[in-house]
Amino acid sequence: MKSVLFRKKNIEELLNNNGRNQLKQTLGAFDLMLLGVGAIVGTGIFILPGTVAATHSGPAIVFSFVIAAIVCALAGMCYSEFASSVPVTGSAYTYGYIVFGELVAWLVGWALVLEYGLAVAAVATGWSSYLAALLEGFNIIIPEAISGPFNPAEGTYVNLPAVAIVLAIAFLLTRGIQESANLNKIMVFVKVGVILLFIGVGIFYVEPANWQPFAPFGVSGVMSGAALVFFAYLGFDAVSSAAEEVKNPQRNLPIGIIGSLLICTLLYVAVSLVLTGIVPYTGLNVSNPVSFAMQLVNQDWAAGVISLGAVVGMVTVILVMLYGGTRLLYAFGRDGLLPKAMYELNEKYKTPVKNTWIFSILIAFCAGFTPLSKLAELVNMGTLIAFTIVSIGIVYLRKNKNIPTGGFKVPFFPVLPIISFLLCLFLMSQLSIHTWIACGIWFLIGLLIYFAYGRKHSSMNTKE
């Protein structure tokens, strides 16, 4: 039984999979960096700097962002080594399969399904709110009954805009990753342009007196703030899901992962400094702090443009997270842990059309009918589980003599991977008991699926 549950994938077979079902290699380093920025910069930069500064860190939120970035950069380096050594789709799931075996890989993949799925649904819900606010400025009102989760007491029944955006992005993804990446490029440039507009306009209204006291909640406030804003960086791991569609993955994947993290850190720190310089941190506990700050200094035109940027920004997050989820299901189907329909590629577009629509319809249902605020931490738990496995997995990966040389290597091995592993465990300990319970239920469902279907149909069975 043990040999079945912990059977490992052969790296040579993964790298030499020259079968018919091949994804097209079309993405370069710049595409990957923009995919990463598209996934990371979304609700985080438009909401978190205000609420976390007001309740946890004060102006010292800049240190919270830097600490969170260091944790992500350590995990990002571990992802980069895996991705350049084993450029195969599936992200942490495939890496777990190689170093720990099938059961651990399935549980990591199951955690990532949770991360990608709930992240898309939650962001789609937020996108719907921003869209409603933006349209109000043009005197277009979306009826309340169709713009919120199922809650008859509040007069809301379905969040149609959230459903519509998920299905629209799903349609785009079925047409091919290069087409999706091209649209992502345009939206990322718009989004970053809007953020630079805020920094450029806002810097003239900064009053250094608002930065005093700089750390009103002390070191503990900075650390708890880091545990919260860490989640503003979620998404860079989705870049590694593109491994099989990347030209020269040994070079381009590390550039895409680390580059996108660096760009986002600079943007977050700059926005936080300007934001807390314009508005005293005590007044930033609002749902739209960036546009709120612009309204406060009578720059309503900039506030409107920023609201538009938020709408565009969240579309890119939905795009990349949905993409990551579909490629994960593709890997599940390839390995026999889920039905082979998940692995089928469309003849014309060479994309997994069936799994994209199945995944997207389930997410659209969640986005349309479920209030996801209480489940948001589950996204973080799924991500951190994947991070811990990837971080400690590097130690085992280096012991494998069949790994191709010449790819990216984590420096100061094994110290940095172990530090990354411990820091991820620390951040997991900061999550609530309700999150741990809900996560336990999710994994119980995953185990039932594995033992009822995956173990019997695994492609590894034919190799024993």
mmCIF file of C-alpha atoms in Angstrom, residues 57-58 79 116 143 146 171 233 238 312 382:
data_model
loop_
_atom_site.group_PDB
_atom_site.id
_atom_site.type_symbol
_atom_site.label_atom_id
_atom_site.label_comp_id
_atom_site.label_asym_id
_atom_site.label_seq_id
_atom_site.Cartn_x
_atom_site.Cartn_y
_atom_site.Cartn_z
ATOM 1 C CA SER A 57 0.884 48.604 10.586
ATOM 2 C CA GLY A 58 0.357 52.342 10.140
ATOM 3 C CA TYR A 79 9.614 27.537 -7.628
ATOM 4 C CA TYR A 116 -7.142 29.079 -7.872
ATOM 5 C CA PRO A 143 -30.266 46.219 -10.186
ATOM 6 C CA ILE A 146 -28.686 40.625 -9.796
ATOM 7 C CA PHE A 171 -14.084 31.662 -23.504
ATOM 8 C CA TYR A 233 1.424 38.619 -3.667
ATOM 9 C CA ALA A 238 0.588 30.457 -11.423
ATOM 10 C CA VAL A 312 -9.196 46.208 -15.558
ATOM 11 C CA GLY A 382 -4.005 26.460 -0.144
#
